[in-house]
Short mmCIF file of C-alpha atoms in Angstrom, two decimals:
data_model
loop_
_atom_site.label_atom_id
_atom_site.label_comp_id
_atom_site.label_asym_id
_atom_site.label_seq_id
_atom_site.Cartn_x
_atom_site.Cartn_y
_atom_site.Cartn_z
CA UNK A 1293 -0.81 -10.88 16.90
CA UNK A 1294 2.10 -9.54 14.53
CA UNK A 1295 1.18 -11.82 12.02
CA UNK A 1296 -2.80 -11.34 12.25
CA UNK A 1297 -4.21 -9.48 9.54
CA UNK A 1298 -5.65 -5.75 9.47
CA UNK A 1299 -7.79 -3.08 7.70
CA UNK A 1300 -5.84 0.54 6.86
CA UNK A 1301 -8.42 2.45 5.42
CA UNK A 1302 -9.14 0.42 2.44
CA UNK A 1303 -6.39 -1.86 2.08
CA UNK A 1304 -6.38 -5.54 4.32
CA UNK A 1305 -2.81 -5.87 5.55
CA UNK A 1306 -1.92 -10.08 5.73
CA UNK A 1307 0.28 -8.96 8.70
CA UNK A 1308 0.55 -6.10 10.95
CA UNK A 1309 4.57 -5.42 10.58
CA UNK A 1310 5.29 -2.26 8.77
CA UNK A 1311 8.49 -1.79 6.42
CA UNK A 1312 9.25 1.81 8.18
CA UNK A 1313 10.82 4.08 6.09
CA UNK A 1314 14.62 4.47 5.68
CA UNK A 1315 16.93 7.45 3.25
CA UNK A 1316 19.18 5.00 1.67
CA UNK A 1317 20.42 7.29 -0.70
CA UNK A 1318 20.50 5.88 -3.90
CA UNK A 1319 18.36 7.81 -6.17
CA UNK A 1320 19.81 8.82 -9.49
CA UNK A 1321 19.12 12.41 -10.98
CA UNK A 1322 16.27 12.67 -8.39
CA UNK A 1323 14.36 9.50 -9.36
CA UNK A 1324 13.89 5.87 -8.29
CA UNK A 1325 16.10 2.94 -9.92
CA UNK A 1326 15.71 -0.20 -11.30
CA UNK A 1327 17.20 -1.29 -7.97
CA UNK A 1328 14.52 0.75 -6.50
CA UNK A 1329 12.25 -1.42 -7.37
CA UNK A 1330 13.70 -5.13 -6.72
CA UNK A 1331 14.46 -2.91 -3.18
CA UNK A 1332 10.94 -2.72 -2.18
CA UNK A 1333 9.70 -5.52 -3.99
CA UNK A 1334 11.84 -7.90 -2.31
CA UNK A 1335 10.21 -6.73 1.32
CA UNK A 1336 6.32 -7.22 -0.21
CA UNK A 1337 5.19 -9.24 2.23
CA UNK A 1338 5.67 -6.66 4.61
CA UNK A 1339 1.80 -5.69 5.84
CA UNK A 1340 2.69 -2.22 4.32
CA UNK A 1341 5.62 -0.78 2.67
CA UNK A 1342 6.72 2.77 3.88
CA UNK A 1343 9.30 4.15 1.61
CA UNK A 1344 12.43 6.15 2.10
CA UNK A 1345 11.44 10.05 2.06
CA UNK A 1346 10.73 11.95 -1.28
CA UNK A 1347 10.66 15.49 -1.00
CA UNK A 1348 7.41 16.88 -2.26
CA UNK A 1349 8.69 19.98 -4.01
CA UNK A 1350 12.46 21.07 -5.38
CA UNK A 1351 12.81 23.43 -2.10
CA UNK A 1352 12.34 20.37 0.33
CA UNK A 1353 15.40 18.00 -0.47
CA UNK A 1354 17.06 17.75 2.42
CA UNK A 1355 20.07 15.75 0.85
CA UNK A 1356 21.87 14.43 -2.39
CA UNK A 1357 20.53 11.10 -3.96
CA UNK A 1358 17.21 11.14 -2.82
CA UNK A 1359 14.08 11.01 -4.87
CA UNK A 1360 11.26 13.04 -5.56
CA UNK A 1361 7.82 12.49 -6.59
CA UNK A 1362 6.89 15.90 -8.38
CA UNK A 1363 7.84 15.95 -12.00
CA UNK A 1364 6.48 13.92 -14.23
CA UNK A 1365 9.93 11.77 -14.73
CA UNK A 1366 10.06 10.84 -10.89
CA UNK A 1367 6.43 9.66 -11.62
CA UNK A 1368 7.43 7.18 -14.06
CA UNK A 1369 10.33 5.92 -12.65
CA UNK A 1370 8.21 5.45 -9.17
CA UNK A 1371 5.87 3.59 -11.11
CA UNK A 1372 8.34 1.11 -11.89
CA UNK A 1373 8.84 0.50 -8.30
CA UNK A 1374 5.19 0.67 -6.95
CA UNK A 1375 4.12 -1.86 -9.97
CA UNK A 1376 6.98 -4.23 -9.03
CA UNK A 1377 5.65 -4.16 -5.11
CA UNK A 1378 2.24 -4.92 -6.51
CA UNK A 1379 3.19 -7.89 -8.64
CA UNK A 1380 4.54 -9.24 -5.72
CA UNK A 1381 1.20 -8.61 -3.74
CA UNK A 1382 2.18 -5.90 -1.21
CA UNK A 1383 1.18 -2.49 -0.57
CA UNK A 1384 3.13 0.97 -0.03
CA UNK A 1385 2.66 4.37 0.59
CA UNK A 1386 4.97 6.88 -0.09
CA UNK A 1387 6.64 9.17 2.98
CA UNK A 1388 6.53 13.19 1.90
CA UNK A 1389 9.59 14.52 3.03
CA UNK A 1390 10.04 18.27 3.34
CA UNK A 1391 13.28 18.85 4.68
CA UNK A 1392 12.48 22.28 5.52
CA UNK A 1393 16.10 24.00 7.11
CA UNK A 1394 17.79 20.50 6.66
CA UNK A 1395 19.37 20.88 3.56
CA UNK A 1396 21.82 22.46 1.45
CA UNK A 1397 22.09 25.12 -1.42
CA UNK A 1398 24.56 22.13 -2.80
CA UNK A 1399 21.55 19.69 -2.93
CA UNK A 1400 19.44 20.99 -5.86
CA UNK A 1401 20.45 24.76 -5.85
CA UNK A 1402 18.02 25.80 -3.40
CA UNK A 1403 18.15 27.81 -0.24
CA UNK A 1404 16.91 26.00 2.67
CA UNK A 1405 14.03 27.17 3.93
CA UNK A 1406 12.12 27.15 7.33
CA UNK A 1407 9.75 28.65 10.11
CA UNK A 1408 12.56 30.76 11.33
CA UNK A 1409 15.87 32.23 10.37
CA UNK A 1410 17.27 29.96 12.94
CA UNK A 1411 20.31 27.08 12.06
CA UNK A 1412 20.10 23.94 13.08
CA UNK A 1413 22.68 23.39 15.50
CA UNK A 1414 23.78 19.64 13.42
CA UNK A 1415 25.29 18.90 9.89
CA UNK A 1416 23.45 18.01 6.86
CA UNK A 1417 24.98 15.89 3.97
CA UNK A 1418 26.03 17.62 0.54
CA UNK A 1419 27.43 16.52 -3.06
CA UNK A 1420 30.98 17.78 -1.64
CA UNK A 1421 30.49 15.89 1.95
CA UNK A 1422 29.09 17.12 5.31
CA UNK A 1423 28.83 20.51 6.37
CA UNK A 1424 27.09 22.72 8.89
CA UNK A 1425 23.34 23.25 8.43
CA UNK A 1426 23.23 26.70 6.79
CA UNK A 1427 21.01 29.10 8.29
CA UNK A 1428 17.36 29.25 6.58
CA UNK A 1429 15.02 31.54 5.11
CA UNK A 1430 12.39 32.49 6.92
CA UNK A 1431 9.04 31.76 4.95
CA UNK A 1432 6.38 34.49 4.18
CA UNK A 1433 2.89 33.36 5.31
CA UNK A 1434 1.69 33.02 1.35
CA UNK A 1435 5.30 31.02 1.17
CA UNK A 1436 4.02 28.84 4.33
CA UNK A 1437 0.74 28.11 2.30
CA UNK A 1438 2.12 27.11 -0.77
CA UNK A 1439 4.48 24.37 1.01
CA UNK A 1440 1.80 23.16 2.82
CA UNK A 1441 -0.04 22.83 -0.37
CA UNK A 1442 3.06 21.18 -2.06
CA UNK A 1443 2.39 18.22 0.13
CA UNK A 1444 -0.96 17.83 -1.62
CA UNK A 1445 0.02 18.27 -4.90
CA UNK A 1446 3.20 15.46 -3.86
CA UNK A 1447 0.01 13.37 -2.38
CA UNK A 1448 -1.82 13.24 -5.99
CA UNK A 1449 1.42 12.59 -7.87
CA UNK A 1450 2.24 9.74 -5.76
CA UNK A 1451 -1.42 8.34 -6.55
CA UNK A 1452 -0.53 8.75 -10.28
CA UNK A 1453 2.93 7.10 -9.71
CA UNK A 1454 1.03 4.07 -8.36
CA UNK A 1455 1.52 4.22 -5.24
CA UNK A 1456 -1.59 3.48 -2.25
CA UNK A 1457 -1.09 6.24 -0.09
CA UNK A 1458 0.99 8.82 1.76
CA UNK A 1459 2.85 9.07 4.98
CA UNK A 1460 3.67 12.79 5.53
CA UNK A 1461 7.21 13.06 7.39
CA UNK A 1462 6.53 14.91 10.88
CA UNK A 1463 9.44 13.32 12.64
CA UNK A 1464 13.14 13.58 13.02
CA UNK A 1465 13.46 17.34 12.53
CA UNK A 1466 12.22 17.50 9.17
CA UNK A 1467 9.73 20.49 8.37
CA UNK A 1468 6.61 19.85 9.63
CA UNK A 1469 8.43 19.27 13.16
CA UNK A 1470 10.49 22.54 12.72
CA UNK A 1471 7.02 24.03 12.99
CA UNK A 1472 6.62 22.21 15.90
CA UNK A 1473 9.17 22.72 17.55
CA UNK A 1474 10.01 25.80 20.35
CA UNK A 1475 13.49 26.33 18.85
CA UNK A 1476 13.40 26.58 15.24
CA UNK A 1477 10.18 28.12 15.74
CA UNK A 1478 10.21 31.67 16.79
CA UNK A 1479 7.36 33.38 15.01
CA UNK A 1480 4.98 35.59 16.68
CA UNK A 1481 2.36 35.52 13.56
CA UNK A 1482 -0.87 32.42 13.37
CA UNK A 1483 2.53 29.94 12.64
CA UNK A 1484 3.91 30.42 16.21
CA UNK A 1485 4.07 31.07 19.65
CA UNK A 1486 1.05 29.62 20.75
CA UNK A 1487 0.79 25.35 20.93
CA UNK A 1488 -2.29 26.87 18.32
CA UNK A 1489 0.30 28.38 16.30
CA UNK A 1490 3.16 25.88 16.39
CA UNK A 1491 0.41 22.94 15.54
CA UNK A 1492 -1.24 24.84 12.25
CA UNK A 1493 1.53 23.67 9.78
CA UNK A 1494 1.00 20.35 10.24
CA UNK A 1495 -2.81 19.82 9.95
CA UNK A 1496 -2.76 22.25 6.78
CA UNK A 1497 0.29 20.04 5.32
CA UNK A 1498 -2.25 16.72 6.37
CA UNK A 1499 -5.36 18.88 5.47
CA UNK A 1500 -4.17 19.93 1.69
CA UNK A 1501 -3.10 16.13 1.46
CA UNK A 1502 -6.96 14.53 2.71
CA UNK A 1503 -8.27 17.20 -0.03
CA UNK A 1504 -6.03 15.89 -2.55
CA UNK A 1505 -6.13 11.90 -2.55
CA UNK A 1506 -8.75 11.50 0.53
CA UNK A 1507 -8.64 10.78 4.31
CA UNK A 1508 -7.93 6.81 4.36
CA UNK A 1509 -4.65 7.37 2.04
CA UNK A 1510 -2.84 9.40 4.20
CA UNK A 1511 -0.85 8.93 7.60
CA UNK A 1512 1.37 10.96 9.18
CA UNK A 1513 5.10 10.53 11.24
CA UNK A 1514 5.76 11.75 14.68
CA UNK A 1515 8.37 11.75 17.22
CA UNK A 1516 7.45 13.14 19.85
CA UNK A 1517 9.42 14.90 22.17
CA UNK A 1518 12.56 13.52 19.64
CA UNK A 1519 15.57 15.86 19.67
CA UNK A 1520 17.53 15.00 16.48
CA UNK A 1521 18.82 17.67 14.60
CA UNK A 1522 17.95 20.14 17.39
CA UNK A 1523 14.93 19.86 18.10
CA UNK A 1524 12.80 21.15 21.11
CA UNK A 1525 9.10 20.97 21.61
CA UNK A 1526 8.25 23.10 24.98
CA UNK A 1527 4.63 21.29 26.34
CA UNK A 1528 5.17 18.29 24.35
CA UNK A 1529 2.07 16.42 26.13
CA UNK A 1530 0.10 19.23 25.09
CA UNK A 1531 1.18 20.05 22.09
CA UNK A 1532 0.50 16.11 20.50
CA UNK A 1533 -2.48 16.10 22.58
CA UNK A 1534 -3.67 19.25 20.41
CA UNK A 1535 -2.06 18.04 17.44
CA UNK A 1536 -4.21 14.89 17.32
CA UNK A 1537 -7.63 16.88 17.77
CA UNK A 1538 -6.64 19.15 15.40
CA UNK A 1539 -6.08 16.66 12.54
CA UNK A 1540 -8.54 15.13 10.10
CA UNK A 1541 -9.92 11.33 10.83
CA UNK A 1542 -6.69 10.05 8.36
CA UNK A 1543 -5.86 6.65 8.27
CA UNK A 1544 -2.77 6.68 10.78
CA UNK A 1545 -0.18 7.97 12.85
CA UNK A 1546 2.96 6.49 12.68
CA UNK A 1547 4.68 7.21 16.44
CA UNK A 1548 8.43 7.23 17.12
CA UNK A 1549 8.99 5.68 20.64
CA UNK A 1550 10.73 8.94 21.65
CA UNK A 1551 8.61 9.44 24.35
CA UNK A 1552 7.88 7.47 27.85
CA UNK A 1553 5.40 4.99 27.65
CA UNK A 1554 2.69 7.35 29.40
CA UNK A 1555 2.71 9.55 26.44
CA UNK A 1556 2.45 7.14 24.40
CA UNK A 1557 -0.42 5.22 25.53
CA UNK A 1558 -2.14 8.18 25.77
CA UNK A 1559 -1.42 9.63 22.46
CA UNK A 1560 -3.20 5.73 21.57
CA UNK A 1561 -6.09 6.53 23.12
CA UNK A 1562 -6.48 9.98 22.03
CA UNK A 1563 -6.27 8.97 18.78
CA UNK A 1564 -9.28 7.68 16.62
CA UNK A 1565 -7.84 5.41 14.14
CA UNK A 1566 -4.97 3.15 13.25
CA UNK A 1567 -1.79 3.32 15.43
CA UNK A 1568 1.28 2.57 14.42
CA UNK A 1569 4.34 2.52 16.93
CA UNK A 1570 7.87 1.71 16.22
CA UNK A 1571 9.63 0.37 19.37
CA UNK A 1572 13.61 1.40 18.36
CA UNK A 1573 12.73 5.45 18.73
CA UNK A 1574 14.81 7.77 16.45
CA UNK A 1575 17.91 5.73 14.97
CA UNK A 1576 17.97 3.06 17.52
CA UNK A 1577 21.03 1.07 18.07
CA UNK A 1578 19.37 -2.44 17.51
CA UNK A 1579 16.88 -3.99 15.34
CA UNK A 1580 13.54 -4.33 16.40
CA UNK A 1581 12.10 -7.70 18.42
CA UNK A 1582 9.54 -9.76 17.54
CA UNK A 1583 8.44 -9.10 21.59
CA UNK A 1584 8.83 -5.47 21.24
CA UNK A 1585 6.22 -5.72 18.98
CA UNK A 1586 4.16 -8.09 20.80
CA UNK A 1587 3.84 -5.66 23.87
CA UNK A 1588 3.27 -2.88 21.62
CA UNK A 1589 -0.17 -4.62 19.82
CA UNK A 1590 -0.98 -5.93 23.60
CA UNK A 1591 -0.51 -2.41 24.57
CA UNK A 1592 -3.50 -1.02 22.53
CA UNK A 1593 -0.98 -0.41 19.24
CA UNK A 1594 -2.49 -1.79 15.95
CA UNK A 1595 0.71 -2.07 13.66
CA UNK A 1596 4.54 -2.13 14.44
CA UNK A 1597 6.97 -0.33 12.10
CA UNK A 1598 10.64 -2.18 11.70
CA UNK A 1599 13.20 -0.20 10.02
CA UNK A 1600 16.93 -1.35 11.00
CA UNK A 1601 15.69 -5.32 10.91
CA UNK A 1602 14.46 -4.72 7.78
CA UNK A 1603 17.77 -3.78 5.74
CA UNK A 1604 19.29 -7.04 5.94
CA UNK A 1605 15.87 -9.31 6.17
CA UNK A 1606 13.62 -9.04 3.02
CA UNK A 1607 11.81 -11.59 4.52
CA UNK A 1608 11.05 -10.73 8.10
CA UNK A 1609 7.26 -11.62 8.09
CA UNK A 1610 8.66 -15.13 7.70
CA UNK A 1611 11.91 -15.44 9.86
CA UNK A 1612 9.34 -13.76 12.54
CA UNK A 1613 6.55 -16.60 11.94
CA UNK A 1614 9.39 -19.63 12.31
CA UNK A 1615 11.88 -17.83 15.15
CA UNK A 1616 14.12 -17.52 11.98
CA UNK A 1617 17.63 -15.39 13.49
CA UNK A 1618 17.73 -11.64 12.04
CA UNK A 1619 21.07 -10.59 9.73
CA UNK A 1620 22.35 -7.47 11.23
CA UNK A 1621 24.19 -4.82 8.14
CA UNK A 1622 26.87 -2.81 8.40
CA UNK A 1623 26.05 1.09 8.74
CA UNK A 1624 29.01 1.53 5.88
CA UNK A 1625 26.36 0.12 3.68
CA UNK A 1626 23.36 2.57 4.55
CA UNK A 1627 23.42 4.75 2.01
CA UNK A 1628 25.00 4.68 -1.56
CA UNK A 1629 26.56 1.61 -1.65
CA UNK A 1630 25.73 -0.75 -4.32
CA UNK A 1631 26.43 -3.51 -1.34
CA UNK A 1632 24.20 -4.10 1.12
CA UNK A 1633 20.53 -2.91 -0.94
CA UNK A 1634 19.77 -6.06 -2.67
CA UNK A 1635 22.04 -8.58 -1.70
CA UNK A 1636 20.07 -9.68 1.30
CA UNK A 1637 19.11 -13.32 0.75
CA UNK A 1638 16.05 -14.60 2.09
CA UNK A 1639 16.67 -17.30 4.66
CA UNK A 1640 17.31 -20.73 3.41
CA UNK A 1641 16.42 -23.76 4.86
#
């Protein structure tokens, strides 16, 4: 079934593998590179292209060398990429990435900020090396409007940079999970508390992105029940249960294995349309199977996301169709590095 095609919204996917997104760090002066571009381009034949997350506003970057997609330069210069993905026939969607009390005043010279005056109890990576996550500032509730707006404003630039869509970024401790979350959420105002409350972030963030650019070109991230960067959702059955009534018809959730498989299947059938799972959870230690994904579809999922196998296999779809053995990379070669981005071969016969 992985290599059976499907309809997202209004695009036809040849396959159903996913190229899940992954920070690799190597944006220069906030934009996409030429290497950007052969990046993505090489991994086309992907189904659909997810890309690394771009913070939607200059408050949101959660780390050095990682691109936005709200000035008119970082337009451009994603352009580059998204018309080089095209040319080679594929599709992607960019991932808004709102770092929320994951950053730095290093980063971009802005205070972090978040639901709470409450620090993440984890490091975050700076110009001058890794340090302790500082702690936030608490938004005002006009504040809390305006970033959820920022993520539909980042939704229409990303259409204007070329891209087909957006994946909003409501995993991994990020900000639209900080609202989630018990822990770094402590208000006792219509942002808190309450599963009401600690949901209401998120569909405005999804709801200001629909209004923007339209219901079919947006998805969103989860993890649920993930604890990177200290994270803990009290009621997390409940909560994604709510969650996914709350939100808008969009064209996708994107679902982090992080939970058992009971809450996973049912967070599949309490959702509407397309499901995407990816098997390896939050920063799994292996790459992704070819039968992890097979048990996923048979299990009622409609698309598989691969991140890890996809570093060191441009060509997956195709080692996949002809039992082809994956290259495994180095983690020293994650982020920065001018090794290990494009010097992945496809296989030869």
């Amino acid at each position: 079934m992985l290599l059976t095609s499907y309809r997202l919204g209004n695009l036809t996917l040849p396959n159903r593998l996913v190229m899940a997104p992954m920070t690799r760090a190597r944006a220069v002066d906030g934009k996409p590179t030429a290497a950007t571009a052969t990046y993505y381009a090489q991994r086309a034949t992907a189904g659909l292209i997810v890309t690394e997350g771009v913070h939607p506003n200059a408050v949101g970057q959660a780390g050095p060398f990682m691109p936005g997609v709200h000035t008119g330069d970082q337009v451009e210069a994603w352009r580059v990429v998204t018309d080089a993905v095209h040319a080679n026939g594929g599709r992607i969607f960019a991932q808004l990435m709102h770092g929320g009390r994951i950053g730095h005043p290093e980063v971009a010279g802005h205070h972090p900020v978040g639901p709470s005056a409450i620090a993440a109890a984890s490091e975050v990576f700076t110009p001058t090396g890794i340090k302790p996550a500082p702690v936030p500032r608490e938004l005002t509730i006009p504040e809390i409007r305006d970033q959820a707006q920022a993520f539909g404003d980042a939704a229409r630039c990303a259409l204007d940079a070329g891209f087909d869509g957006v994946e909003l970024h409501g995993a991994n401790g990020y900000l639209i999970q900080q609202f989630l979350s018990s822990n770094a959420n402590r208000r006792a105002d219509g942002y808190g508390g309450s599963i009401t409350g600690r949901i209401r972030f998120a569909v405005e963030a999804v709801e200001a992105a629909v209004d923007a650019i339209g219901a079919d070109r947006v998805g969103i991230r989860l993890s649920p029940g993930g604890e990177v960067q200290d994270i803990v959702e009290e009621d997390m059955p409940a909560l994604y249960d709510a969650l996914l009534k709350a939100l808008p018809d969009i064209a996708y959730i994107h679902v982090l294995a992080t939970a058992d498989d009971e809450v996973l299947m049912g967070l599949r059938k309490a959702w509407p349309t397309a499901f995407i799972l990816n098997p390896g959870g939050q920063i799994g230690p292996h790459e992704g199977t070819r039968e992890q994904g097979e048990r996923w579809l048979a299990n009622g999922a409609d698309l598989i996301s691969y991140g890890r196998a996809y570093l060191g296999n441009p060509d997956l779809v195709e080692r996949f169709r002809l039992g082809l053995p994956l290259v495994s990379t180095d983690r020293e070669t994650w982020f920065q590095t001018e090794a290990g981005y494009i010097d992945h071969p496809s296989y030869q016969h």
